[in-house]
């Protein structure tokens, strides 16, 4: 390990491990791990990078103390562990997987409690009776801060022992604050999330050590490369590339068709259609028109291409869409400057 | 949290001592209470604004906190140590801790008094008078006493039959009303949470017609028929009762609008006591509110005039962020340093915190940091006034043995001096005395720009014959 190596911690042995490896592979940064028991690995495409496998919950701490430079972990963990000293910066907030919500949930039997206001009133009723609402959670900081912001103070946070969802029915807590993605576990344990009780929406994110990146231009450059690739790759998921053969007399004539039809103009791609001559034995002139459109406009685009005589339509997904600058790279520089 | 050094530290000490002396002279006995208290003490009555700012932690399975204010602690001590609960005058000084990103100090010092066991306008006027005397003693003049009364607003909000939660939200939103579109903003914020879903309307009217027992019974049967089990750690009856109450309290919008309307009128009632009270009487009559609080304010302001307390401002919209106040409340506002302190009447706190019988009480606290700021603002040189360095700097580096002999002689005679390695211009002492290698002393008078070399026996007679006749 050389001093200039950029160390990245990624989640091991949890729900985030596989999607993280998949993401890195998709963006062109496949991780090479000689065997599953090793906790260090490399990225052949970027030899200056060292990968360290860590528990998702420990990754924030590693980045904070600076023993690794970057880390991929849940945004929920980042917010919960936040030391409020600005040492850890969120470099890429939404990696698009590991989505979940941190919610407040009460037993189904509490038919009088549906909203956060109902809960607030219950805590005040209990305060009169010298009773305190016990909430079991692994997210103590987030839960406390959020309830305080909603002016709810008569509660106590209880440590999670084993399966947290079972705590209310076992009796050592009254309700829970936990992450859920589908709500199945809550339902199975006869719990319901309360309206307006979502504390945080989370997904995987890329974080970094501010000081480490600021003081080492080599590491910063490598980070920018990684950001470029992630951004362009995730951006590409939003687009699709369509090529159709269109009959016409000249490139100009076909170009005009696209530019003058409002419906087509919207589908003309990131900048405008690319039109090229197709050489055929047939005396008719054929042209290949390529447009890149947002994914959700695919069928609309195909309909319009057909309407102007398009045929032989092929569709590809781009691997990357690079804009003229990388927004996340610029944002990183701004964060380091600030 | 801040460090205070040299002159500021000296000033703080001086101010604290002056205030405690004054409290004593007004008959208040000092109590000292611990910095760490059980969190529960504040959860019970201090209110959301304070509790959300507490340094609250679990230590060896006990939930503790750094005290965020003094009154609850002093009252706890009063209940524990004065079991007869007779009238008492207590005073205190101590650091309190609040985590507030927008405040300059998260640790600050409160000095104040509690007058326990008396419910009268005279008691309220007396504590305000004591606060004024405190400031007069320190020479602080450019401040205003602003007096309000919690009774007016609380009475009105309770008459609307609002939930405690809604009352708390309304009280915390009162500051919004100072903003241009504050009224609508507050209403829409509250409406968001308190408008009834339309489906519940029909059910609510059915329940409205029933008495509580029948309604509860019907709800429990309904839930049973729907196979909704109410077992668990809550009482089925509590759940049913709250559900009924929720359904009965249909759309709260009208009440919210009425409450905000009243609050907006209330905050307009601000100014000179006589005219403000006359206007207030009119407003309260319009809303059919008991004018008792205004009668109290009449008496208090009248008594304050007799005490010779000058400019007083009434503000019926005044709200202090502590929930235990029940009657008169007041604040001391300085022209430059802002709020120096405040207080008020809290007649329920003692019983809430475990007192055996209802005991009225009133009091105030001043914030040391704000007072020091007011003092330094009033006169920049004031800081120096309270900081009296020693008059003699004794440099002993070149001849420690001789210097120590002189030091002992100064000590015996009771002169203040400080030992230094080398006298420099930074030392503000009048005399610099340098012990020389040949056992003589260079005696420099900085005020009169003179210098003389003397042997040990002649140094002190020389000092005495000059300005240093007064012992420090």
PDB file of N, CA and C in Angstrom, chain A residues 157-212:
ATOM      1  N   UNK A 157     -35.782   7.095  24.831  1.00  0.00           N
ATOM      2  CA  UNK A 157     -35.306   6.185  23.792  1.00  0.00           C
ATOM      3  C   UNK A 157     -34.736   4.936  24.469  1.00  0.00           C
ATOM      4  N   UNK A 158     -35.138   3.788  23.939  1.00  0.00           N
ATOM      5  CA  UNK A 158     -34.784   2.519  24.558  1.00  0.00           C
ATOM      6  C   UNK A 158     -33.828   1.794  23.622  1.00  0.00           C
ATOM      7  N   UNK A 159     -32.814   1.147  24.188  1.00  0.00           N
ATOM      8  CA  UNK A 159     -31.867   0.391  23.371  1.00  0.00           C
ATOM      9  C   UNK A 159     -32.540  -0.811  22.720  1.00  0.00           C
ATOM     10  N   UNK A 160     -32.135  -1.070  21.488  1.00  0.00           N
ATOM     11  CA  UNK A 160     -32.691  -2.216  20.777  1.00  0.00           C
ATOM     12  C   UNK A 160     -32.044  -3.498  21.284  1.00  0.00           C
ATOM     13  N   UNK A 161     -32.890  -4.454  21.714  1.00  0.00           N
ATOM     14  CA  UNK A 161     -32.360  -5.764  22.097  1.00  0.00           C
ATOM     15  C   UNK A 161     -32.945  -6.761  21.118  1.00  0.00           C
ATOM     16  N   UNK A 162     -32.107  -7.310  20.270  1.00  0.00           N
ATOM     17  CA  UNK A 162     -32.588  -8.305  19.315  1.00  0.00           C
ATOM     18  C   UNK A 162     -33.568  -7.705  18.323  1.00  0.00           C
ATOM     19  N   UNK A 163     -34.599  -8.450  17.989  1.00  0.00           N
ATOM     20  CA  UNK A 163     -35.539  -7.994  16.963  1.00  0.00           C
ATOM     21  C   UNK A 163     -36.346  -6.818  17.488  1.00  0.00           C
ATOM     22  N   UNK A 164     -36.057  -5.657  16.904  1.00  0.00           N
ATOM     23  CA  UNK A 164     -36.658  -4.445  17.407  1.00  0.00           C
ATOM     24  C   UNK A 164     -38.163  -4.392  17.203  1.00  0.00           C
ATOM     25  N   UNK A 165     -38.597  -4.939  16.049  1.00  0.00           N
ATOM     26  CA  UNK A 165     -40.019  -4.851  15.720  1.00  0.00           C
ATOM     27  C   UNK A 165     -40.881  -5.567  16.750  1.00  0.00           C
ATOM     28  N   UNK A 166     -40.256  -6.496  17.486  1.00  0.00           N
ATOM     29  CA  UNK A 166     -41.035  -7.263  18.457  1.00  0.00           C
ATOM     30  C   UNK A 166     -41.159  -6.532  19.790  1.00  0.00           C
ATOM     31  N   UNK A 167     -40.369  -5.471  19.968  1.00  0.00           N
ATOM     32  CA  UNK A 167     -40.325  -4.799  21.272  1.00  0.00           C
ATOM     33  C   UNK A 167     -41.692  -4.357  21.796  1.00  0.00           C
ATOM     34  N   UNK A 168     -42.537  -3.714  20.957  1.00  0.00           N
ATOM     35  CA  UNK A 168     -43.831  -3.297  21.510  1.00  0.00           C
ATOM     36  C   UNK A 168     -44.679  -4.475  21.992  1.00  0.00           C
ATOM     37  N   UNK A 169     -44.670  -5.584  21.251  1.00  0.00           N
ATOM     38  CA  UNK A 169     -45.501  -6.693  21.713  1.00  0.00           C
ATOM     39  C   UNK A 169     -44.858  -7.406  22.902  1.00  0.00           C
ATOM     40  N   UNK A 170     -43.505  -7.329  23.011  1.00  0.00           N
ATOM     41  CA  UNK A 170     -42.862  -7.922  24.177  1.00  0.00           C
ATOM     42  C   UNK A 170     -42.951  -7.013  25.396  1.00  0.00           C
ATOM     43  N   UNK A 171     -43.223  -5.744  25.143  1.00  0.00           N
ATOM     44  CA  UNK A 171     -43.533  -4.854  26.272  1.00  0.00           C
ATOM     45  C   UNK A 171     -42.383  -3.999  26.766  1.00  0.00           C
ATOM     46  N   UNK A 172     -41.189  -4.087  26.170  1.00  0.00           N
ATOM     47  CA  UNK A 172     -40.136  -3.225  26.693  1.00  0.00           C
ATOM     48  C   UNK A 172     -40.045  -1.867  25.979  1.00  0.00           C
ATOM     49  N   UNK A 173     -40.940  -1.674  25.042  1.00  0.00           N
ATOM     50  CA  UNK A 173     -41.075  -0.345  24.439  1.00  0.00           C
ATOM     51  C   UNK A 173     -42.518  -0.197  23.986  1.00  0.00           C
ATOM     52  N   UNK A 174     -42.927   1.062  23.732  1.00  0.00           N
ATOM     53  CA  UNK A 174     -44.304   1.283  23.285  1.00  0.00           C
ATOM     54  C   UNK A 174     -44.391   1.342  21.773  1.00  0.00           C
ATOM     55  N   UNK A 175     -43.335   1.819  21.138  1.00  0.00           N
ATOM     56  CA  UNK A 175     -43.358   1.949  19.683  1.00  0.00           C
ATOM     57  C   UNK A 175     -41.923   1.930  19.164  1.00  0.00           C
ATOM     58  N   UNK A 176     -41.755   1.985  17.835  1.00  0.00           N
ATOM     59  CA  UNK A 176     -40.401   1.899  17.290  1.00  0.00           C
ATOM     60  C   UNK A 176     -40.127   3.021  16.292  1.00  0.00           C
ATOM     61  N   UNK A 177     -38.842   3.274  16.090  1.00  0.00           N
ATOM     62  CA  UNK A 177     -38.400   4.126  14.981  1.00  0.00           C
ATOM     63  C   UNK A 177     -37.368   3.287  14.236  1.00  0.00           C
ATOM     64  N   UNK A 178     -37.699   2.876  13.015  1.00  0.00           N
ATOM     65  CA  UNK A 178     -36.761   2.017  12.298  1.00  0.00           C
ATOM     66  C   UNK A 178     -36.870   2.219  10.789  1.00  0.00           C
ATOM     67  N   UNK A 179     -35.881   1.681  10.082  1.00  0.00           N
ATOM     68  CA  UNK A 179     -35.916   1.813   8.626  1.00  0.00           C
ATOM     69  C   UNK A 179     -36.770   0.701   8.029  1.00  0.00           C
ATOM     70  N   UNK A 180     -37.465   1.060   6.969  1.00  0.00           N
ATOM     71  CA  UNK A 180     -38.292   0.088   6.279  1.00  0.00           C
ATOM     72  C   UNK A 180     -38.229   0.400   4.791  1.00  0.00           C
ATOM     73  N   UNK A 181     -38.225  -0.653   3.978  1.00  0.00           N
ATOM     74  CA  UNK A 181     -38.249  -0.369   2.543  1.00  0.00           C
ATOM     75  C   UNK A 181     -39.588  -0.764   1.935  1.00  0.00           C
ATOM     76  N   UNK A 182     -40.136  -1.906   2.368  1.00  0.00           N
ATOM     77  CA  UNK A 182     -41.420  -2.321   1.806  1.00  0.00           C
ATOM     78  C   UNK A 182     -42.531  -2.267   2.836  1.00  0.00           C
ATOM     79  N   UNK A 183     -42.191  -2.222   4.110  1.00  0.00           N
ATOM     80  CA  UNK A 183     -43.210  -2.185   5.153  1.00  0.00           C
ATOM     81  C   UNK A 183     -43.648  -3.579   5.600  1.00  0.00           C
ATOM     82  N   UNK A 184     -43.109  -4.618   4.972  1.00  0.00           N
ATOM     83  CA  UNK A 184     -43.555  -5.987   5.284  1.00  0.00           C
ATOM     84  C   UNK A 184     -43.266  -6.365   6.738  1.00  0.00           C
ATOM     85  N   UNK A 185     -42.032  -6.083   7.179  1.00  0.00           N
ATOM     86  CA  UNK A 185     -41.672  -6.463   8.548  1.00  0.00           C
ATOM     87  C   UNK A 185     -42.553  -5.751   9.563  1.00  0.00           C
ATOM     88  N   UNK A 186     -42.844  -4.488   9.287  1.00  0.00           N
ATOM     89  CA  UNK A 186     -43.724  -3.748  10.201  1.00  0.00           C
ATOM     90  C   UNK A 186     -45.079  -4.428  10.267  1.00  0.00           C
ATOM     91  N   UNK A 187     -45.647  -4.739   9.078  1.00  0.00           N
ATOM     92  CA  UNK A 187     -46.982  -5.339   9.047  1.00  0.00           C
ATOM     93  C   UNK A 187     -46.998  -6.672   9.768  1.00  0.00           C
ATOM     94  N   UNK A 188     -45.940  -7.478   9.525  1.00  0.00           N
ATOM     95  CA  UNK A 188     -45.893  -8.796  10.163  1.00  0.00           C
ATOM     96  C   UNK A 188     -45.867  -8.687  11.681  1.00  0.00           C
ATOM     97  N   UNK A 189     -45.341  -7.597  12.172  1.00  0.00           N
ATOM     98  CA  UNK A 189     -45.287  -7.407  13.619  1.00  0.00           C
ATOM     99  C   UNK A 189     -46.414  -6.514  14.136  1.00  0.00           C
ATOM    100  N   UNK A 190     -47.442  -6.380  13.314  1.00  0.00           N
ATOM    101  CA  UNK A 190     -48.619  -5.592  13.681  1.00  0.00           C
ATOM    102  C   UNK A 190     -48.268  -4.169  14.092  1.00  0.00           C
ATOM    103  N   UNK A 191     -47.443  -3.566  13.273  1.00  0.00           N
ATOM    104  CA  UNK A 191     -47.098  -2.162  13.489  1.00  0.00           C
ATOM    105  C   UNK A 191     -47.529  -1.371  12.264  1.00  0.00           C
ATOM    106  N   UNK A 192     -47.852  -0.093  12.486  1.00  0.00           N
ATOM    107  CA  UNK A 192     -48.211   0.757  11.340  1.00  0.00           C
ATOM    108  C   UNK A 192     -47.418   2.052  11.406  1.00  0.00           C
ATOM    109  N   UNK A 193     -46.885   2.497  10.274  1.00  0.00           N
ATOM    110  CA  UNK A 193     -46.211   3.795  10.281  1.00  0.00           C
ATOM    111  C   UNK A 193     -47.251   4.897  10.467  1.00  0.00           C
ATOM    112  N   UNK A 194     -46.877   5.977  11.151  1.00  0.00           N
ATOM    113  CA  UNK A 194     -47.868   7.042  11.348  1.00  0.00           C
ATOM    114  C   UNK A 194     -47.674   8.150  10.320  1.00  0.00           C
ATOM    115  N   UNK A 195     -48.797   8.775   9.982  1.00  0.00           N
ATOM    116  CA  UNK A 195     -48.789   9.835   8.966  1.00  0.00           C
ATOM    117  C   UNK A 195     -47.902  10.982   9.416  1.00  0.00           C
ATOM    118  N   UNK A 196     -47.078  11.461   8.498  1.00  0.00           N
ATOM    119  CA  UNK A 196     -46.188  12.571   8.840  1.00  0.00           C
ATOM    120  C   UNK A 196     -45.066  12.145   9.756  1.00  0.00           C
ATOM    121  N   UNK A 197     -44.873  10.817   9.880  1.00  0.00           N
ATOM    122  CA  UNK A 197     -43.863  10.335  10.809  1.00  0.00           C
ATOM    123  C   UNK A 197     -42.623   9.789  10.124  1.00  0.00           C
ATOM    124  N   UNK A 198     -42.376  10.229   8.886  1.00  0.00           N
ATOM    125  CA  UNK A 198     -41.152   9.793   8.213  1.00  0.00           C
ATOM    126  C   UNK A 198     -40.005  10.719   8.620  1.00  0.00           C
ATOM    127  N   UNK A 199     -39.033  10.149   9.292  1.00  0.00           N
ATOM    128  CA  UNK A 199     -37.940  10.945   9.822  1.00  0.00           C
ATOM    129  C   UNK A 199     -36.914  11.247   8.734  1.00  0.00           C
ATOM    130  N   UNK A 200     -36.685  10.254   7.868  1.00  0.00           N
ATOM    131  CA  UNK A 200     -35.631  10.433   6.853  1.00  0.00           C
ATOM    132  C   UNK A 200     -35.865   9.477   5.688  1.00  0.00           C
ATOM    133  N   UNK A 201     -35.644   9.977   4.468  1.00  0.00           N
ATOM    134  CA  UNK A 201     -35.615   9.095   3.293  1.00  0.00           C
ATOM    135  C   UNK A 201     -34.140   8.842   3.006  1.00  0.00           C
ATOM    136  N   UNK A 202     -33.801   7.588   2.832  1.00  0.00           N
ATOM    137  CA  UNK A 202     -32.385   7.273   2.702  1.00  0.00           C
ATOM    138  C   UNK A 202     -32.115   6.386   1.491  1.00  0.00           C
ATOM    139  N   UNK A 203     -30.886   6.456   0.996  1.00  0.00           N
ATOM    140  CA  UNK A 203     -30.368   5.474   0.058  1.00  0.00           C
ATOM    141  C   UNK A 203     -28.847   5.496   0.167  1.00  0.00           C
ATOM    142  N   UNK A 204     -28.190   4.663  -0.603  1.00  0.00           N
ATOM    143  CA  UNK A 204     -26.732   4.628  -0.500  1.00  0.00           C
ATOM    144  C   UNK A 204     -26.136   5.925  -0.999  1.00  0.00           C
ATOM    145  N   UNK A 205     -25.016   6.308  -0.395  1.00  0.00           N
ATOM    146  CA  UNK A 205     -24.361   7.530  -0.841  1.00  0.00           C
ATOM    147  C   UNK A 205     -22.849   7.368  -0.715  1.00  0.00           C
ATOM    148  N   UNK A 206     -22.140   8.260  -1.394  1.00  0.00           N
ATOM    149  CA  UNK A 206     -20.674   8.251  -1.337  1.00  0.00           C
ATOM    150  C   UNK A 206     -20.233   9.401  -0.440  1.00  0.00           C
ATOM    151  N   UNK A 207     -19.432   9.068   0.581  1.00  0.00           N
ATOM    152  CA  UNK A 207     -18.959  10.111   1.487  1.00  0.00           C
ATOM    153  C   UNK A 207     -17.434  10.180   1.448  1.00  0.00           C
ATOM    154  N   UNK A 208     -16.887  11.281   1.934  1.00  0.00           N
ATOM    155  CA  UNK A 208     -15.437  11.436   1.921  1.00  0.00           C
ATOM    156  C   UNK A 208     -14.946  12.243   3.106  1.00  0.00           C
ATOM    157  N   UNK A 209     -13.668  12.094   3.391  1.00  0.00           N
ATOM    158  CA  UNK A 209     -13.040  12.852   4.467  1.00  0.00           C
ATOM    159  C   UNK A 209     -12.538  14.181   3.902  1.00  0.00           C
ATOM    160  N   UNK A 210     -13.105  15.253   4.385  1.00  0.00           N
ATOM    161  CA  UNK A 210     -12.813  16.574   3.830  1.00  0.00           C
ATOM    162  C   UNK A 210     -11.310  16.884   3.853  1.00  0.00           C
ATOM    163  N   UNK A 211     -10.701  16.721   5.017  1.00  0.00           N
ATOM    164  CA  UNK A 211      -9.313  17.107   5.169  1.00  0.00           C
ATOM    165  C   UNK A 211      -8.415  16.267   4.265  1.00  0.00           C
ATOM    166  N   UNK A 212      -8.704  14.936   4.240  1.00  0.00           N
ATOM    167  CA  UNK A 212      -7.899  14.024   3.437  1.00  0.00           C
ATOM    168  C   UNK A 212      -7.896  14.421   1.966  1.00  0.00           C
TER     169      UNK A 212
END
